[in-house]
Short mmCIF file of C-alpha atoms and ligand atoms in Angstrom, two decimals:
data_model
loop_
_atom_site.label_atom_id
_atom_site.label_comp_id
_atom_site.label_asym_id
_atom_site.label_seq_id
_atom_site.Cartn_x
_atom_site.Cartn_y
_atom_site.Cartn_z
CA MET A 1 38.76 120.96 82.44
CA ALA A 2 35.73 121.04 80.97
CA THR A 3 32.41 121.11 82.98
CA ALA A 4 29.31 120.21 81.41
CA ALA A 5 28.22 124.18 82.85
CA GLN A 6 30.48 125.50 80.15
CA PHE A 7 29.29 124.54 76.39
CA THR A 8 29.67 127.20 73.80
CA ARG A 9 26.70 126.82 72.03
CA LEU A 10 26.71 127.81 68.62
CA PRO A 11 23.69 128.80 66.27
CA HIS A 12 22.65 127.12 63.36
CA PRO A 13 22.02 129.45 60.38
CA ALA A 14 20.02 127.48 58.61
CA PRO A 15 18.44 124.78 60.32
CA THR A 16 15.65 122.36 58.48
CA ALA A 17 12.53 123.76 57.50
CA ALA A 18 9.77 122.69 59.64
CA ALA A 19 7.50 120.93 56.82
CA ASP A 20 10.58 119.52 55.51
CA ARG A 21 11.02 118.45 59.41
CA ALA A 22 7.24 117.28 59.80
CA ALA A 23 7.50 114.85 56.96
CA VAL A 24 10.60 113.46 58.67
CA LEU A 25 9.17 112.74 62.01
CA ALA A 26 5.81 111.58 60.49
CA ASP A 27 7.81 108.68 58.79
CA PRO A 28 11.80 107.98 60.99
CA GLY A 29 12.34 104.67 59.54
CA PHE A 30 16.22 103.94 61.77
CA GLY A 31 18.87 105.52 62.02
CA LYS A 32 18.63 107.44 58.62
CA CYS A 33 17.60 111.06 59.37
CA PHE A 34 19.22 113.44 61.83
CA SER A 35 18.39 116.55 63.43
CA ASP A 36 20.15 119.88 63.04
CA HIS A 37 22.30 119.89 66.03
CA MET A 38 25.50 117.99 67.43
CA VAL A 39 27.60 118.52 70.42
CA CYS A 40 31.45 117.83 70.40
CA ILE A 41 34.02 118.25 72.70
CA ASP A 42 38.27 117.33 72.16
CA TRP A 43 39.90 115.96 74.73
CA SER A 44 44.62 116.06 74.97
CA GLU A 45 46.62 114.66 76.96
CA ASP A 46 47.68 118.23 78.44
CA LYS A 47 44.06 120.14 78.36
CA GLY A 48 42.23 116.83 79.35
CA TRP A 49 38.05 116.83 78.13
CA HIS A 50 38.26 120.56 76.49
CA ASN A 51 35.95 122.74 74.15
CA PRO A 52 32.68 121.56 75.12
CA VAL A 53 30.51 122.83 71.87
CA ILE A 54 26.31 122.70 71.10
CA GLY A 55 26.46 123.79 67.25
CA PRO A 56 24.90 122.88 63.78
CA ARG A 57 24.95 119.35 62.78
CA GLY A 58 28.02 119.09 59.64
CA PRO A 59 30.81 117.22 58.58
CA ILE A 60 34.17 116.88 61.09
CA ALA A 61 37.18 117.56 59.85
CA LEU A 62 39.66 114.40 60.07
CA ASP A 63 43.52 113.88 59.47
CA PRO A 64 44.01 111.18 57.03
CA ALA A 65 45.88 109.60 59.49
CA ALA A 66 43.90 110.08 62.11
CA SER A 67 43.92 106.75 64.45
CA VAL A 68 39.99 105.84 63.85
CA LEU A 69 40.50 105.75 60.25
CA HIS A 70 43.18 102.82 60.63
CA TYR A 71 43.09 100.93 63.90
CA ALA A 72 38.74 101.73 64.85
CA GLN A 73 39.74 102.98 68.27
CA GLU A 74 36.03 104.04 68.58
CA ILE A 75 33.76 103.32 70.60
CA PHE A 76 29.88 104.78 71.06
CA GLU A 77 26.65 104.03 72.70
CA GLY A 78 22.94 104.30 72.00
CA LEU A 79 20.10 105.53 74.18
CA LYS A 80 16.84 107.45 73.81
CA ALA A 81 14.70 110.19 74.94
CA TYR A 82 11.00 110.09 75.45
CA ARG A 83 8.54 112.60 74.87
CA THR A 84 6.48 111.47 77.85
CA ALA A 85 2.18 112.28 78.26
CA ASP A 86 2.77 115.37 80.32
CA GLY A 87 4.19 116.71 77.34
CA GLY A 88 8.04 116.39 78.95
CA ILE A 89 11.08 114.46 77.96
CA ALA A 90 13.07 111.74 79.28
CA LEU A 91 15.98 109.28 79.45
CA PHE A 92 16.08 105.77 80.60
CA ARG A 93 18.76 105.37 83.07
CA PRO A 94 21.71 106.86 80.98
CA GLU A 95 24.31 106.91 83.74
CA ALA A 96 24.38 103.23 82.72
CA ASN A 97 25.02 104.61 79.24
CA ALA A 98 27.63 106.85 80.57
CA ALA A 99 28.63 103.54 82.57
CA ARG A 100 28.98 101.42 80.48
CA PHE A 101 30.88 104.09 78.17
CA ASN A 102 33.70 104.16 80.57
CA ALA A 103 33.97 100.71 80.37
CA SER A 104 34.49 100.15 77.03
CA ALA A 105 36.41 103.29 76.63
CA ARG A 106 38.91 101.23 79.50
CA ARG A 107 39.20 98.40 76.78
CA LEU A 108 40.13 100.17 73.97
CA ALA A 109 42.30 102.00 75.65
CA MET A 110 40.57 105.55 75.60
CA PRO A 111 39.98 108.67 78.12
CA GLU A 112 37.18 108.24 80.22
CA LEU A 113 34.58 110.60 80.12
CA PRO A 114 32.97 112.31 83.40
CA GLU A 115 29.49 111.00 84.08
CA ASP A 116 28.05 115.00 83.93
CA LEU A 117 29.78 115.56 80.38
CA PHE A 118 28.66 112.83 79.19
CA ILE A 119 24.71 113.49 80.52
CA GLY A 120 25.14 116.84 79.73
CA ALA A 121 26.31 116.87 76.28
CA ILE A 122 22.72 114.81 75.90
CA ARG A 123 21.14 117.43 77.90
CA GLU A 124 22.49 120.16 75.37
CA LEU A 125 21.93 117.94 72.49
CA VAL A 126 18.19 117.18 73.26
CA ALA A 127 17.43 120.92 74.53
CA ALA A 128 18.50 122.40 71.51
CA ASP A 129 16.77 119.61 68.80
CA SER A 130 13.54 119.39 71.37
CA ASP A 131 11.42 120.11 68.21
CA TRP A 132 12.68 116.75 66.93
CA PHE A 133 10.36 114.11 68.17
CA PRO A 134 8.83 111.80 66.00
CA THR A 135 4.82 112.02 65.73
CA VAL A 136 4.70 108.34 65.35
CA GLU A 137 3.64 105.99 67.94
CA GLY A 138 6.54 104.38 69.33
CA GLY A 139 8.89 107.12 68.46
CA SER A 140 11.40 108.69 70.46
CA LEU A 141 15.18 110.37 69.86
CA TYR A 142 17.60 108.11 69.38
CA LEU A 143 20.81 109.54 70.79
CA ARG A 144 24.10 108.24 69.77
CA PRO A 145 27.08 109.50 71.69
CA PHE A 146 30.65 108.28 70.40
CA MET A 147 34.30 108.78 71.02
CA ILE A 148 37.02 108.27 67.71
CA ALA A 149 40.63 108.93 68.01
CA THR A 150 41.80 112.22 66.04
CA GLU A 151 45.89 111.73 66.30
CA ALA A 152 47.17 111.06 63.37
CA PHE A 153 50.05 108.81 64.02
CA LEU A 154 49.90 105.53 62.18
CA GLY A 155 52.17 103.56 65.38
CA VAL A 156 49.66 101.11 66.82
CA ARG A 157 49.45 102.23 70.72
CA PRO A 158 46.80 104.20 72.43
CA ALA A 159 45.87 107.61 70.13
CA LYS A 160 47.25 110.77 72.59
CA GLU A 161 43.73 112.84 71.11
CA TYR A 162 40.15 111.84 70.73
CA LYS A 163 37.03 113.57 69.95
CA PHE A 164 33.88 112.51 71.73
CA LEU A 165 30.48 113.89 69.77
CA VAL A 166 26.77 113.20 70.15
CA ILE A 167 24.49 113.16 67.17
CA ALA A 168 20.67 112.87 67.66
CA SER A 169 18.48 110.90 65.18
CA PRO A 170 14.38 110.90 64.96
CA ALA A 171 13.51 106.83 65.82
CA GLY A 172 10.38 105.17 64.68
CA ASN A 173 10.71 101.08 64.95
CA TYR A 174 13.97 99.53 64.31
CA PHE A 175 12.73 96.43 62.17
CA LYS A 176 11.11 97.68 59.18
CA SER A 177 9.25 94.50 58.27
CA GLY A 178 5.58 95.04 59.86
CA ALA A 179 5.47 91.29 60.53
CA PRO A 180 4.63 90.14 64.42
CA ALA A 181 7.71 88.61 65.08
CA VAL A 182 11.36 88.53 63.53
CA SER A 183 13.00 85.90 61.38
CA ILE A 184 17.05 85.12 63.31
CA TRP A 185 19.65 83.65 61.10
CA VAL A 186 22.22 81.40 63.15
CA SER A 187 25.35 83.05 62.05
CA ASP A 188 28.95 80.22 61.31
CA TYR A 189 31.10 83.20 62.19
CA THR A 190 32.27 84.28 65.58
CA ARG A 191 31.28 87.64 67.24
CA ALA A 192 33.44 88.03 70.06
CA ALA A 193 35.51 85.43 71.62
CA PRO A 194 36.80 85.04 75.29
CA GLY A 195 39.34 87.82 76.12
CA GLY A 196 38.41 90.00 73.14
CA THR A 197 36.29 92.79 73.07
CA GLY A 198 33.24 91.50 72.82
CA ALA A 199 31.53 93.00 75.89
CA ALA A 200 32.26 96.52 74.74
CA LYS A 201 30.61 98.69 72.27
CA CYS A 202 33.54 99.17 69.42
CA GLY A 203 32.56 99.95 66.63
CA GLY A 204 34.93 97.04 65.36
CA ASN A 205 32.65 94.11 66.40
CA TYR A 206 29.62 95.95 63.95
CA ALA A 207 32.69 95.87 61.27
CA ALA A 208 32.81 91.74 61.79
CA SER A 209 29.14 91.37 61.87
CA LEU A 210 28.09 92.95 59.11
CA VAL A 211 29.46 89.74 56.66
CA PRO A 212 27.38 87.77 59.21
CA THR A 213 24.60 89.88 58.86
CA ALA A 214 24.71 90.29 55.33
CA GLU A 215 24.51 86.87 54.80
CA ALA A 216 21.44 86.95 57.32
CA PHE A 217 19.64 89.22 54.80
CA ALA A 218 20.76 87.26 51.79
CA ASN A 219 18.50 84.29 53.15
CA GLY A 220 15.31 86.22 54.07
CA HIS A 221 16.27 86.59 57.58
CA ASP A 222 15.96 90.41 59.85
CA GLN A 223 18.85 89.66 62.43
CA VAL A 224 21.90 87.65 62.62
CA LEU A 225 22.56 85.27 65.60
CA PHE A 226 26.19 84.31 67.42
CA LEU A 227 27.24 81.66 69.13
CA ASP A 228 30.05 80.83 71.64
CA ALA A 229 33.88 80.87 69.38
CA ALA A 230 34.85 78.33 71.31
CA GLU A 231 32.63 75.62 70.64
CA HIS A 232 30.11 77.07 68.59
CA LYS A 233 27.00 75.54 70.56
CA TRP A 234 25.99 78.13 73.74
CA ILE A 235 23.74 81.10 72.69
CA GLU A 236 25.30 84.26 72.58
CA GLU A 237 23.45 87.50 71.24
CA LEU A 238 22.10 88.82 68.24
CA GLY A 239 24.07 91.33 65.80
CA GLY A 240 22.18 94.39 68.24
CA MET A 241 20.47 93.10 70.66
CA ASN A 242 20.03 90.64 73.75
CA LEU A 243 18.27 87.49 73.83
CA PHE A 244 15.41 85.92 76.33
CA PHE A 245 13.88 82.76 76.03
CA VAL A 246 10.62 81.30 78.36
CA PHE A 247 9.27 78.57 78.88
CA SER A 248 5.84 76.66 79.79
CA ASP A 249 6.77 76.67 83.56
CA GLY A 250 7.28 80.56 83.62
CA THR A 251 10.85 80.72 83.89
CA LEU A 252 12.93 83.06 81.83
CA ARG A 253 16.47 82.41 80.86
CA THR A 254 18.48 84.70 79.33
CA PRO A 255 23.09 84.34 78.11
CA ALA A 256 24.99 85.61 81.45
CA LEU A 257 27.82 88.36 81.32
CA THR A 258 30.61 85.84 80.49
CA GLY A 259 32.93 88.95 79.00
CA THR A 260 31.78 88.27 75.31
CA ILE A 261 28.89 89.61 75.17
CA LEU A 262 27.25 93.21 75.46
CA PRO A 263 25.75 93.77 79.06
CA GLY A 264 22.64 95.15 78.00
CA ILE A 265 20.42 98.01 79.88
CA THR A 266 16.93 96.68 78.23
CA ARG A 267 18.38 93.28 79.26
CA ASP A 268 19.09 94.26 83.03
CA SER A 269 15.75 96.17 83.31
CA LEU A 270 13.91 93.08 82.05
CA LEU A 271 15.51 90.82 84.45
CA GLN A 272 14.59 93.55 87.38
CA LEU A 273 11.22 93.47 86.12
CA ALA A 274 10.84 89.74 85.47
CA ARG A 275 11.98 89.42 89.17
CA GLU A 276 9.66 91.74 90.36
CA GLU A 277 7.00 89.61 88.73
CA GLY A 278 7.91 86.93 90.38
CA LEU A 279 9.32 84.73 87.83
CA THR A 280 12.08 82.50 87.99
CA VAL A 281 15.47 83.84 86.36
CA GLN A 282 18.66 82.36 84.87
CA GLU A 283 21.35 83.78 83.80
CA ASP A 284 23.20 81.03 82.48
CA ARG A 285 24.04 79.15 79.40
CA TYR A 286 21.80 77.66 77.18
CA SER A 287 22.64 75.83 74.21
CA LEU A 288 21.25 75.85 70.03
CA ASP A 289 20.14 72.60 70.45
CA GLN A 290 18.86 72.30 73.02
CA TRP A 291 16.61 75.56 72.23
CA ARG A 292 15.49 73.18 68.96
CA ALA A 293 14.52 70.77 71.19
CA ASP A 294 12.87 72.83 73.72
CA ALA A 295 10.74 74.81 70.83
CA ALA A 296 9.84 71.42 69.24
CA SER A 297 8.62 70.02 72.70
CA GLY A 298 6.57 73.05 73.87
CA HIS A 299 8.98 73.67 76.78
CA LEU A 300 9.97 76.30 75.69
CA VAL A 301 7.14 78.73 74.81
CA GLU A 302 8.42 82.25 73.73
CA THR A 303 11.80 83.99 72.63
CA PHE A 304 12.69 87.80 72.38
CA ALA A 305 15.00 90.16 71.57
CA CYS A 306 15.75 93.33 73.48
CA GLY A 307 18.19 96.65 73.04
CA THR A 308 17.75 100.32 72.90
CA ALA A 309 16.83 100.68 69.22
CA ALA A 310 14.66 97.13 68.78
CA VAL A 311 12.75 97.63 72.82
CA VAL A 312 11.68 94.17 72.92
CA THR A 313 10.76 91.56 70.24
CA PRO A 314 9.42 88.48 69.53
CA VAL A 315 11.83 86.13 67.65
CA GLY A 316 9.44 83.98 65.11
CA LYS A 317 11.60 81.53 63.45
CA VAL A 318 15.08 80.55 63.56
CA ALA A 319 17.63 79.52 60.80
CA ASP A 320 20.59 78.05 60.11
CA ARG A 321 22.35 76.39 57.15
CA THR A 322 20.63 72.93 57.84
CA SER A 323 17.44 73.57 59.74
CA GLU A 324 14.64 75.81 60.35
CA PHE A 325 11.81 76.30 63.28
CA THR A 326 9.39 78.05 64.76
CA ILE A 327 9.20 79.65 68.53
CA GLY A 328 5.53 79.34 69.85
CA SER A 329 3.04 80.18 66.88
CA GLY A 330 5.51 82.13 65.37
CA GLY A 331 4.16 85.43 66.91
CA PRO A 332 4.51 87.42 69.84
CA GLY A 333 4.09 85.80 72.89
CA GLN A 334 1.81 87.14 76.14
CA LEU A 335 4.98 87.38 78.14
CA THR A 336 7.10 89.12 75.52
CA GLN A 337 3.78 91.70 75.16
CA LYS A 338 3.44 92.10 78.74
CA LEU A 339 7.17 92.46 79.89
CA ARG A 340 7.49 95.26 76.55
CA ALA A 341 4.39 97.07 78.13
CA ARG A 342 5.61 97.32 81.24
CA LEU A 343 9.18 98.61 80.41
CA VAL A 344 7.87 101.22 77.66
CA ALA A 345 5.23 102.16 80.19
CA ILE A 346 8.64 103.11 82.11
CA GLN A 347 10.18 105.06 79.33
CA ARG A 348 7.10 106.80 78.59
CA GLY A 349 6.64 107.77 81.84
CA GLU A 350 3.20 106.25 81.95
CA ALA A 351 3.82 103.86 84.77
CA PRO A 352 5.91 105.15 88.07
CA ASP A 353 9.03 105.07 88.24
CA THR A 354 9.84 103.20 90.85
CA HIS A 355 13.56 102.02 90.42
CA GLY A 356 14.64 105.70 89.55
CA TRP A 357 15.24 104.93 86.16
CA VAL A 358 14.25 107.93 84.97
CA THR A 359 15.83 111.22 84.52
CA ARG A 360 13.54 114.32 83.52
CA LEU A 361 14.91 117.07 80.95
CA GLY A 362 11.86 119.24 81.75
N1 LIG B 401 23.81 93.65 71.71
C1 LIG B 401 24.38 94.17 71.08
C2 LIG B 401 25.56 93.21 70.62
C3 LIG B 401 23.92 95.70 70.85
O1 LIG B 401 24.42 96.51 70.02
C4 LIG B 401 22.60 96.14 71.93
C5 LIG B 401 22.37 97.48 71.12
O2 LIG B 401 22.46 98.22 72.32
C6 LIG B 401 22.07 95.19 72.85
C7 LIG B 401 22.92 94.13 72.84
C8 LIG B 401 21.19 95.49 73.89
O3 LIG B 401 22.11 96.22 74.69
P1 LIG B 401 21.22 97.99 75.48
O4 LIG B 401 19.68 97.41 75.54
O5 LIG B 401 21.53 98.35 76.14
O6 LIG B 401 20.67 98.96 73.72
C1 LIG B 402 20.93 99.91 69.62
O1 LIG B 402 20.26 99.29 70.27
O2 LIG B 402 21.51 101.04 70.53
C2 LIG B 402 22.34 99.40 69.13
O3 LIG B 402 23.03 99.76 69.35
C3 LIG B 402 21.76 98.10 68.09
C4 LIG B 402 21.75 98.83 67.22
C5 LIG B 402 21.59 99.97 66.52
C6 LIG B 402 23.80 99.02 66.48
#
C-alpha cells in the first residue's frame, strides 16, 4: 500500500520556459492553463493504492472500454494553494477536501484514499510547481484532485481498477466579467433529487448542469441556480457554488444540507465566521418566491455565492423565464465584503488562524 513518503519523482524533460510561464501567471483567468507536473496513483483490488508518481503533466492512456468513459464513475475536488505574505505556501482546510473526496468515493462505489496520501499528493505537486503561483491580485494555484475508473469492462458494476490524479492550474478570478456582482439564471432543470448524487462531487452532476448553464449564458447571466426537484420551489445552489442570503435584521441564511446540495467548505467556513461575528445564522429552506418578495420589500439586503473557485461573489440580479429582480443596489453588500475579507485574510495567512484551517507547506 502506497504511503505519502514513497512518491517516485520523474524529472521533467522540458519545463515551460520562464518567459512563457510569466505571461500565463500575469493573466491566468480560471482553469485554462496548467502547471508542468501532475500526480498519479493507481488502485487495484489486489494491491490497493500503489505506484504513486509525481512527474511531467501530460496525456494519460486509457483503454477505450474504461468505465469512466461509459458510466461516468468519476469524482473530483477543488482547493487552492496560496502564497502567503511571508513568502510561504498555505493550503486551506485540505483535510475537509480529503474527507469530502472520500464521501464522494463512497457514493460512487469507489475506493477511499487515505487522507495522508491525498494531502501528500498535493504537497508533492505544489513543491514541484512552486513557481506557478499567479502574480495577479487574488491569484492562487487551483488544485484539482480527481479519481477515475480505469478498468476495461462494459458491465454495469463498480470498476476494479482506478487512478487518482492531481493537476494544478494557476487561477485568477472565476468570473471573467469585471462586474461588481454576478447575475443568476433560475433554471427549469433539476440538478439533484433526494437519494441521488447531489451531495457528491462527481463529474456526472456537472454534465447534467451544462445545458442549464449554457441557457444561463445565452440569456446573459453568469451562473445557473437550481431549485429543489420535488416542488421546484426551494432554493438549492448554483452550478458550482453555494448561496447565502443577508437580511436587514442582520440574519444570515443558507439552504440546509439535505443531501441534494454540495456541502461546501467555503460555506462551512463562512457559517463559523458569521457565528463568531455574533450574527444569527439559519440553515433552512428558502423559496424563490420569498426571496423575490424579500428583495422587493427590502427585508433581504444581500445575496452572495461562495465556493473555492468563486471565493465570495455578490449576486446582483436574478432572473427566470418570466421575471427579474435586483438584490439591494445590485452591487456588493457590506456583510458580503466583510465576510469575504475575513476569509481571504485567513486563507492568505494575513489574519491569525484561530480555527486550525491553514496547512503551511513551507
Ligand atoms: N456547490 C457546487 C455544486 C460546487 O461545485 C462547489 C465547488 O466546489 C461548491 C458548492 C462550493 O464548495 P467549496 O466551498 O467546498 O468549494
Ligand atoms: C470549485 O469551486 O472548486 C468548483 O469545483 C467549482 C467549479 C469550478 C466546478
